[in-house]
Short mmCIF file of C-alpha atoms and ligand atoms in Angstrom, two decimals:
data_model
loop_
_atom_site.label_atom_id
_atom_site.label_comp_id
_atom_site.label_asym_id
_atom_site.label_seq_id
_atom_site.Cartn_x
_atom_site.Cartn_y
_atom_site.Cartn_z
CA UNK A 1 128.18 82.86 101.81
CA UNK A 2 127.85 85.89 104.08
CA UNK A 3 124.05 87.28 104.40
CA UNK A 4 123.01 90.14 105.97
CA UNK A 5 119.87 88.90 108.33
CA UNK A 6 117.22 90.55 109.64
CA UNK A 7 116.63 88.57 112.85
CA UNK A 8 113.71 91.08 114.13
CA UNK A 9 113.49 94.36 114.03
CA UNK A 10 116.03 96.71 114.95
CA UNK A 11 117.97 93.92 114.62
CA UNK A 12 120.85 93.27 112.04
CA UNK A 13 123.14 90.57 112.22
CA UNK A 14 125.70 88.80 109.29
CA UNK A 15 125.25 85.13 108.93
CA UNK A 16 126.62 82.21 107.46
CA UNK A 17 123.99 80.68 105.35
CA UNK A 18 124.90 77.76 102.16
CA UNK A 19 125.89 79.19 98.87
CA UNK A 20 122.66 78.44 96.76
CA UNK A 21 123.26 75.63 94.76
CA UNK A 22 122.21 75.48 90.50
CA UNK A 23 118.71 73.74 89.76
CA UNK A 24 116.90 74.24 86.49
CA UNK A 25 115.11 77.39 85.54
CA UNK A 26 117.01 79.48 87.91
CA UNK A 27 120.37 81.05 87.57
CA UNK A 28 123.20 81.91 90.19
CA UNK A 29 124.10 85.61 90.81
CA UNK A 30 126.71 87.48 92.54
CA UNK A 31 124.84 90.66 94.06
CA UNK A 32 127.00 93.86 93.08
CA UNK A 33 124.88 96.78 94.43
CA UNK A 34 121.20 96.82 96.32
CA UNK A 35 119.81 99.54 96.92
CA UNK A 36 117.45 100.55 100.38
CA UNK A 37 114.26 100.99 99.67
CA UNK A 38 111.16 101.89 102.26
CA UNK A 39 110.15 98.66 102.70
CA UNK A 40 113.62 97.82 103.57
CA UNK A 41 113.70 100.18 106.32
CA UNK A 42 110.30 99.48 107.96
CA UNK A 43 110.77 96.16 107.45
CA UNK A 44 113.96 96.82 109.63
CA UNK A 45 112.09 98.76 111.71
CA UNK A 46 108.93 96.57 112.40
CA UNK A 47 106.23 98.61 110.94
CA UNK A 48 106.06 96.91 107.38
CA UNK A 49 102.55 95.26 107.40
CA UNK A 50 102.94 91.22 107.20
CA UNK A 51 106.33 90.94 107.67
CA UNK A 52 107.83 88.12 109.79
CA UNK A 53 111.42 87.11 110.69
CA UNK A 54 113.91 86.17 109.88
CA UNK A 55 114.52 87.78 106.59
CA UNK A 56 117.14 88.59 104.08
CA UNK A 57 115.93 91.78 102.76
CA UNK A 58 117.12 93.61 99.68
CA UNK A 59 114.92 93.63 95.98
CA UNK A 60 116.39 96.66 94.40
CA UNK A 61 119.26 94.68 92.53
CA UNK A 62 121.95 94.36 90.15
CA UNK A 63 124.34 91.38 90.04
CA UNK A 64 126.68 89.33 87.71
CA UNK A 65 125.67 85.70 86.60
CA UNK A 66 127.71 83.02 88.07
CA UNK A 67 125.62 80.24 86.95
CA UNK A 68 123.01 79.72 84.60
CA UNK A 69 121.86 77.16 81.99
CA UNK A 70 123.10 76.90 78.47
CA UNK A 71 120.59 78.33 75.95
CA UNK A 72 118.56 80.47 78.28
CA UNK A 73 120.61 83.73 76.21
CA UNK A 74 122.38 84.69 79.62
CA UNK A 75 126.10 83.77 79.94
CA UNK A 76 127.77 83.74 82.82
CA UNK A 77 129.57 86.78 83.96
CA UNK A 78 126.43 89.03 82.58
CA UNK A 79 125.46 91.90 84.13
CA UNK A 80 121.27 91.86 84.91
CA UNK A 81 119.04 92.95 87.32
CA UNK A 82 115.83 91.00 87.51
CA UNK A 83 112.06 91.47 88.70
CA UNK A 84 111.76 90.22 92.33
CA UNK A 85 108.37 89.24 92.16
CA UNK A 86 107.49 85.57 92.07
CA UNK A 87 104.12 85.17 90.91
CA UNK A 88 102.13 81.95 89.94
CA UNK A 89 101.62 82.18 86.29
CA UNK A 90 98.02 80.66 86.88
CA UNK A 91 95.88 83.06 88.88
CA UNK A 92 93.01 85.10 87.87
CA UNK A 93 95.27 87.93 87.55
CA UNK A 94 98.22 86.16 85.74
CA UNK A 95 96.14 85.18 83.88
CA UNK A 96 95.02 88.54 82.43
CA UNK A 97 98.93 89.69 82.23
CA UNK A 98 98.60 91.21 85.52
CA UNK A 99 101.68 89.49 87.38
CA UNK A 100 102.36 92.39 89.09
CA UNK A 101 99.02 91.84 91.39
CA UNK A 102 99.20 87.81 91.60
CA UNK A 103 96.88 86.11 93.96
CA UNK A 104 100.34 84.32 95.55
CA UNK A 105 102.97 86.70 94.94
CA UNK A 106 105.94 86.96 96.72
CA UNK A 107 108.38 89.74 96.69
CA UNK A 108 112.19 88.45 96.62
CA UNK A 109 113.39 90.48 100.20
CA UNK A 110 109.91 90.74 101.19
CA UNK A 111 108.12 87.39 101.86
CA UNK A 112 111.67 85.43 100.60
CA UNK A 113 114.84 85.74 101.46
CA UNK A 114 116.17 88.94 99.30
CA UNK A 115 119.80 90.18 98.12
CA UNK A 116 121.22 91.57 100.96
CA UNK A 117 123.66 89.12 100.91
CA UNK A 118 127.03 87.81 98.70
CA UNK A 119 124.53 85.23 96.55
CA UNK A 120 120.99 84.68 95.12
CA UNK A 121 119.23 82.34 93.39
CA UNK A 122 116.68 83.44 90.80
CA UNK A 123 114.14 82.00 88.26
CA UNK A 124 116.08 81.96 84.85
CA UNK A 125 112.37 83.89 83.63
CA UNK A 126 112.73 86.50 85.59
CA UNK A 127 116.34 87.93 84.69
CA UNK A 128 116.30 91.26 82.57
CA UNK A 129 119.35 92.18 80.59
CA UNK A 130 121.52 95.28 81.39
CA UNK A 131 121.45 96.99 77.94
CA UNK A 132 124.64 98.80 78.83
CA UNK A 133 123.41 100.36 81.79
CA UNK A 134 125.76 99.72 84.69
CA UNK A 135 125.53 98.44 88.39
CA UNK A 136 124.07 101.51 89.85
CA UNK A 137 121.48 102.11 86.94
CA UNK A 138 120.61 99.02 87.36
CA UNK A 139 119.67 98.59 90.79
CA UNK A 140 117.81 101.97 90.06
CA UNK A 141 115.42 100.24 87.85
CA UNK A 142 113.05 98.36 90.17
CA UNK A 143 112.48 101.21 92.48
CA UNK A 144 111.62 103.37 89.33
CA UNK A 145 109.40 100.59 87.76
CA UNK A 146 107.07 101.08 90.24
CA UNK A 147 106.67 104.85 89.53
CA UNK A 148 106.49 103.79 85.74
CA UNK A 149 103.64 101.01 86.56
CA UNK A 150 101.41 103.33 88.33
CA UNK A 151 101.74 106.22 85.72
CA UNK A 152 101.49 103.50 82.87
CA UNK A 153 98.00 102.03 84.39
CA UNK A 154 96.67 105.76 85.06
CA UNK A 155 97.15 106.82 81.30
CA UNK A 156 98.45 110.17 81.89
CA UNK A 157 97.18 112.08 78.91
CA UNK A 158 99.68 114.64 77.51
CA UNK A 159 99.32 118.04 78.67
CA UNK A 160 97.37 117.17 81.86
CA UNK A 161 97.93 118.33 84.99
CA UNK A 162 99.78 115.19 87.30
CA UNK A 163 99.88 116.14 91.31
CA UNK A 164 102.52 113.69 93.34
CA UNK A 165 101.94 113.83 97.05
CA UNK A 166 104.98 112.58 98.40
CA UNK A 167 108.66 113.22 97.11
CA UNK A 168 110.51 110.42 97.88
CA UNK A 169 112.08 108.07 95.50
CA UNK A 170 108.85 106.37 94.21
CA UNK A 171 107.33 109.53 94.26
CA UNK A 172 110.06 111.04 92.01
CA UNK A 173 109.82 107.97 89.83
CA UNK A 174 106.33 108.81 89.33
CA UNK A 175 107.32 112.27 88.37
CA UNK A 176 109.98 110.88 85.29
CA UNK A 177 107.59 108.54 84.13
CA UNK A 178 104.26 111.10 84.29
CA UNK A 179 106.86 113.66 82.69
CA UNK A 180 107.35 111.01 79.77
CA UNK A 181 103.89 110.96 79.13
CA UNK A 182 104.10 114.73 78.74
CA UNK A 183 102.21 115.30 81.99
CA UNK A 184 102.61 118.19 83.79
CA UNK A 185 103.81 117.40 87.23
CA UNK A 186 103.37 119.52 90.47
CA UNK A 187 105.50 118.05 93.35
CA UNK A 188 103.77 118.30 96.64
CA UNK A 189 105.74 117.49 100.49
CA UNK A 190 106.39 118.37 103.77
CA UNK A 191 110.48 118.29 103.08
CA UNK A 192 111.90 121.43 101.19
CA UNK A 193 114.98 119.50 100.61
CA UNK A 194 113.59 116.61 98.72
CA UNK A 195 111.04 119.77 97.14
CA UNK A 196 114.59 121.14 95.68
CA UNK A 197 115.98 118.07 94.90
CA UNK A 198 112.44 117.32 92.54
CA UNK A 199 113.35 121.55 91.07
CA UNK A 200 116.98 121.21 90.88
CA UNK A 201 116.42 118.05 88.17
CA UNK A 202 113.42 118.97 86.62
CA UNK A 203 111.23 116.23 87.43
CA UNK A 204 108.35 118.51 88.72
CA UNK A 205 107.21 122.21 86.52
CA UNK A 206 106.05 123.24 90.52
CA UNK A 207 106.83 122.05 93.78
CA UNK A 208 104.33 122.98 96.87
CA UNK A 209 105.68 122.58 100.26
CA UNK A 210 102.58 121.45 102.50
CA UNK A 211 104.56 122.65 105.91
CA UNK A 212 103.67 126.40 104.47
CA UNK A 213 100.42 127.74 103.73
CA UNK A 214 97.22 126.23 102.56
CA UNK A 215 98.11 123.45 99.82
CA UNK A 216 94.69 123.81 98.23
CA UNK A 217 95.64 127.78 97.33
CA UNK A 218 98.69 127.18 96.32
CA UNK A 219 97.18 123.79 94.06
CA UNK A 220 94.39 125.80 92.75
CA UNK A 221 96.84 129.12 91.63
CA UNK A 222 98.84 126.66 89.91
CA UNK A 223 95.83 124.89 87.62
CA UNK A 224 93.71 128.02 87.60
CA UNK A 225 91.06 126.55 89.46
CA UNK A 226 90.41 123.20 87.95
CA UNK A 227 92.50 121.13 90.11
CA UNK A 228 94.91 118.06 88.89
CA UNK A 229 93.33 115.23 86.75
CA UNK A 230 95.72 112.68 88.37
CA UNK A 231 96.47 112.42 91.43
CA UNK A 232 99.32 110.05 92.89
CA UNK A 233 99.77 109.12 97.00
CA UNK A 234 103.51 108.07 97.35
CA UNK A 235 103.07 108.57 101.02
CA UNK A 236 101.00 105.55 102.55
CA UNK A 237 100.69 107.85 105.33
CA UNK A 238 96.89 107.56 106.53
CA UNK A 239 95.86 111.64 106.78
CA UNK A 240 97.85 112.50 103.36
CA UNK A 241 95.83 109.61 101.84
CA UNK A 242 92.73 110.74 103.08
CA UNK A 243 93.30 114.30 102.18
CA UNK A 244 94.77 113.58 98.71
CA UNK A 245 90.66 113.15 97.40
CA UNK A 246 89.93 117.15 97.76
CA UNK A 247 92.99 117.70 95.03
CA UNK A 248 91.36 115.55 92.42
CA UNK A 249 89.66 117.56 89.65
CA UNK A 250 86.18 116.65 88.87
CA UNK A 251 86.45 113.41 86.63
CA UNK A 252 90.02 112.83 87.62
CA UNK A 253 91.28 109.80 88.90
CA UNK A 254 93.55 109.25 92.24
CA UNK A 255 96.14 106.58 92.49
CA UNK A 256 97.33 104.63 95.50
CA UNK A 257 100.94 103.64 95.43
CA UNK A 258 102.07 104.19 99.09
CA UNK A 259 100.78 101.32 101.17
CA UNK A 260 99.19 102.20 104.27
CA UNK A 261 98.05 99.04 106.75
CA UNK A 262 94.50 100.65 108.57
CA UNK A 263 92.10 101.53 106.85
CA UNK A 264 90.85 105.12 105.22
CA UNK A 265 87.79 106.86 104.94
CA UNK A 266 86.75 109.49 102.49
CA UNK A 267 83.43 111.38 102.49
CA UNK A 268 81.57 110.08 99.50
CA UNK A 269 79.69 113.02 98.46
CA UNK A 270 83.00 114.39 97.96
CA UNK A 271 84.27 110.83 96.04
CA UNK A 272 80.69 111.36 93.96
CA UNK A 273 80.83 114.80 92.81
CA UNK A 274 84.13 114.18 90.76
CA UNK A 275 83.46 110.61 89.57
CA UNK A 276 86.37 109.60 91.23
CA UNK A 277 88.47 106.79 89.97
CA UNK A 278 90.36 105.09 92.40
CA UNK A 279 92.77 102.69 91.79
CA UNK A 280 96.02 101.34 93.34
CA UNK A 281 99.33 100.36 92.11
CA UNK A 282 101.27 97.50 93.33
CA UNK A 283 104.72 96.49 92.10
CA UNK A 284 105.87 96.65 88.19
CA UNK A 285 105.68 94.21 85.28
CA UNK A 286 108.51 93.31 82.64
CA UNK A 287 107.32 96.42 80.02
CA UNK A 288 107.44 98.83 82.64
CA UNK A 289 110.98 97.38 83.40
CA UNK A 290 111.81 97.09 79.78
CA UNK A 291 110.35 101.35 79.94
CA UNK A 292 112.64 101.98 82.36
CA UNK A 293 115.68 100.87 80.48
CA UNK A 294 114.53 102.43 77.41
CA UNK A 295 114.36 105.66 79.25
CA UNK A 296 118.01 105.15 80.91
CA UNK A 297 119.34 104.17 77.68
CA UNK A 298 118.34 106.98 75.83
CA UNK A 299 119.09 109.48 78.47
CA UNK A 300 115.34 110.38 79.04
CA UNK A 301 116.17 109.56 82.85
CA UNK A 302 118.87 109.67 84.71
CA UNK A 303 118.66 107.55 87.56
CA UNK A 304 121.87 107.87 89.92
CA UNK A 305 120.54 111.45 91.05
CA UNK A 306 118.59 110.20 93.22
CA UNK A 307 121.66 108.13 95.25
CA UNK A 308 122.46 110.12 98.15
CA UNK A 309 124.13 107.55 100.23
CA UNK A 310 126.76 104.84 99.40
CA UNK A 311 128.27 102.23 101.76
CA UNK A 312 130.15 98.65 101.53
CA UNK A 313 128.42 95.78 102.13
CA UNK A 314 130.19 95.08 105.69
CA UNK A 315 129.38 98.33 106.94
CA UNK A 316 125.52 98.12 105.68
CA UNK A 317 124.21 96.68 109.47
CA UNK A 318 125.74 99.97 111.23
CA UNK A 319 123.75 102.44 108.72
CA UNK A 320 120.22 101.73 109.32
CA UNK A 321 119.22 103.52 112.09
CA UNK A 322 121.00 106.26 110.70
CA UNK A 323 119.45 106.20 107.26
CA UNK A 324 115.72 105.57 109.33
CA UNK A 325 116.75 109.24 111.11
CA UNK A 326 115.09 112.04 108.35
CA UNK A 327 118.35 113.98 109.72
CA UNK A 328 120.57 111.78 107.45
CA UNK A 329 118.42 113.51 104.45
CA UNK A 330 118.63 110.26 102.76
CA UNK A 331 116.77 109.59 99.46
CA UNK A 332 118.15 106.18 98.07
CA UNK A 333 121.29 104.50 99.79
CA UNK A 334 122.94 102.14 97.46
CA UNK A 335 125.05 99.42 99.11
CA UNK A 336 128.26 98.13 97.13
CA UNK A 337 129.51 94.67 97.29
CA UNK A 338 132.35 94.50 95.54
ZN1 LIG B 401 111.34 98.91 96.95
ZN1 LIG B 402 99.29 84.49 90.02
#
């Protein structure tokens, strides 16, 4: 099969590789769209933290089963997508039904070789049926599990005020899912055209551009004084981390979902006052999948407004540096292979 390789970064190159061959537990699928996510294009790039090469990458999936075992309530020829984490099963936190955050996980297009190529193989367990939705919704769903995940372990109470710092895909995936929760969301970024994009669907009641004026007016105008009681980073930029903590309301709670390699520092008297609770989110579980669905299925979210770039699989190598260039205004670029 043909495989698109990272060798190292900024480097791109087809390969040959084996067809992967049928073993039990794990089905056969032909990959029909994957879509580019961040960690695909720093990964590309170099600056993903613990990365080495080579690598296939590619996790945001949705393929057709070629091959899978009789009895396993797949057929072949199925539409899924599938969670790309491989965890243990047998950790402290698999153990608690916390797979997302397993001792030995491995991401599928991370730390293994991903779907950026014509094949995969993938544990039979980890498939998740399409539901109707088609290729493009269904690639959609990973990249919106993780907004789902970190909304779902915050417990965004209805009514309450929900700031996102960061409007990028996960960020707007944060949005949906805080907005199905009935929070109120207030969009904050440095881009006015992702800002629009977040107004022009609804997935934020205000937007707040941080390039103009002083974000804590504008944040304080907004929630007559009190501040948001959830605040999200969808950044993992270092300074918008560290200034996220003065936009959490006393007794509010701030949520980590960009990932950020040095280290941060917040002044603790600051941390104190509010009772902060800090907590990070790290990939998605099967119910915030299954959430996801539901929430396609029923209309509640429509995913394929956030796909601002298509191209065929053959022509995938040429597009990253454009799609790494913020000129190319991309938001999610969705790769076919037909
Ligand atoms: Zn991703
Ligand atoms: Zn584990």
């Amino acid at each position: 099969m043909k495989a698109l390789v990272c060798t190292e970064p900024l480097r791109l190159e087809f390969e040959q590789r084996p067809d992967p061959s049928a073993e039990p537990g794990q089905a056969i699928l032909r990959i029909r769209r994957i879509g580019v996510c961040g960690t695909d294009l720093h990964a590309y790039d170099g600056t993903q933290p613990y990365f080495s090469y080579p690598r296939i990458l590619g996790h945001e999936l949705s393929a057709d089963i070629v091959d899978i075992e009789p009895g396993r309530g797949f057929e072949p020829g199925e539409t899924v997508t599938f969670l790309p984490y491989l965890n243990c099963g047998q950790c402290v936190a698999c153990r608690r039904g916390k797979s997302n955050c397993c001792v030995q996980m491995q991401v599928i297009g991370v730390h293994v070789d991903g779907g950026m190529a014509e094949y995969i193989r993938v544990p039979v367990d980890k498939l998740v049926k399409s539901r109707g939705l088609g290729h493009d919704a269904l690639a959609m769903v990973e990249p919106l599990a993780i907004g789902a995940h970190a909304a779902r372990i915050a417990a965004i109470v209805p009514g309450e005020r929900v700031l996102v710092v960061g409007a990028g895909p996960i960020g707007m995936a944060i949005m949906e899912a805080a907005q199905l929760q009935d929070g109120e969301v207030i969009a904050l970024d440095t881009q006015a055209s992702r800002l629009e994009i977040c107004r022009r669907d609804g997935r934020a009641s205000y937007v707040v551009n941080s390039s103009n004026g002083n974000v804590m007016e504008h944040l304080q105008e907004i929630t007559s004084g009190e501040m948001p009681t959830a605040v999200f980073d969808a950044t993992g930029n270092l300074r918008a981390i560290e200034a996220g903590l003065q936009y959490v309301a006393h007794g509010g709670r701030y949520v980590l979902v960009g990932l950020q390699k040095a280290p941060f520092a917040f002044s603790h008297p600051e941390f104190h006052k509010r009772e902060t609770c800090l907590m990070s989110s790290r990939n998605a579980t099967r119910e915030d999948f299954d959430n996801v669905i539901d929430a396609i299925a029923s209309g509640k979210t429509e995913p394929l407004t956030m796909i601002t770039h298509r191209t065929e699989f053959r022509d995938a190598a040429a597009k990253f540096p454009f799609w790494l260039d913020p000129v190319s205004g991309v938001l999610k670029a969705m790769i076919h292979n037909d």
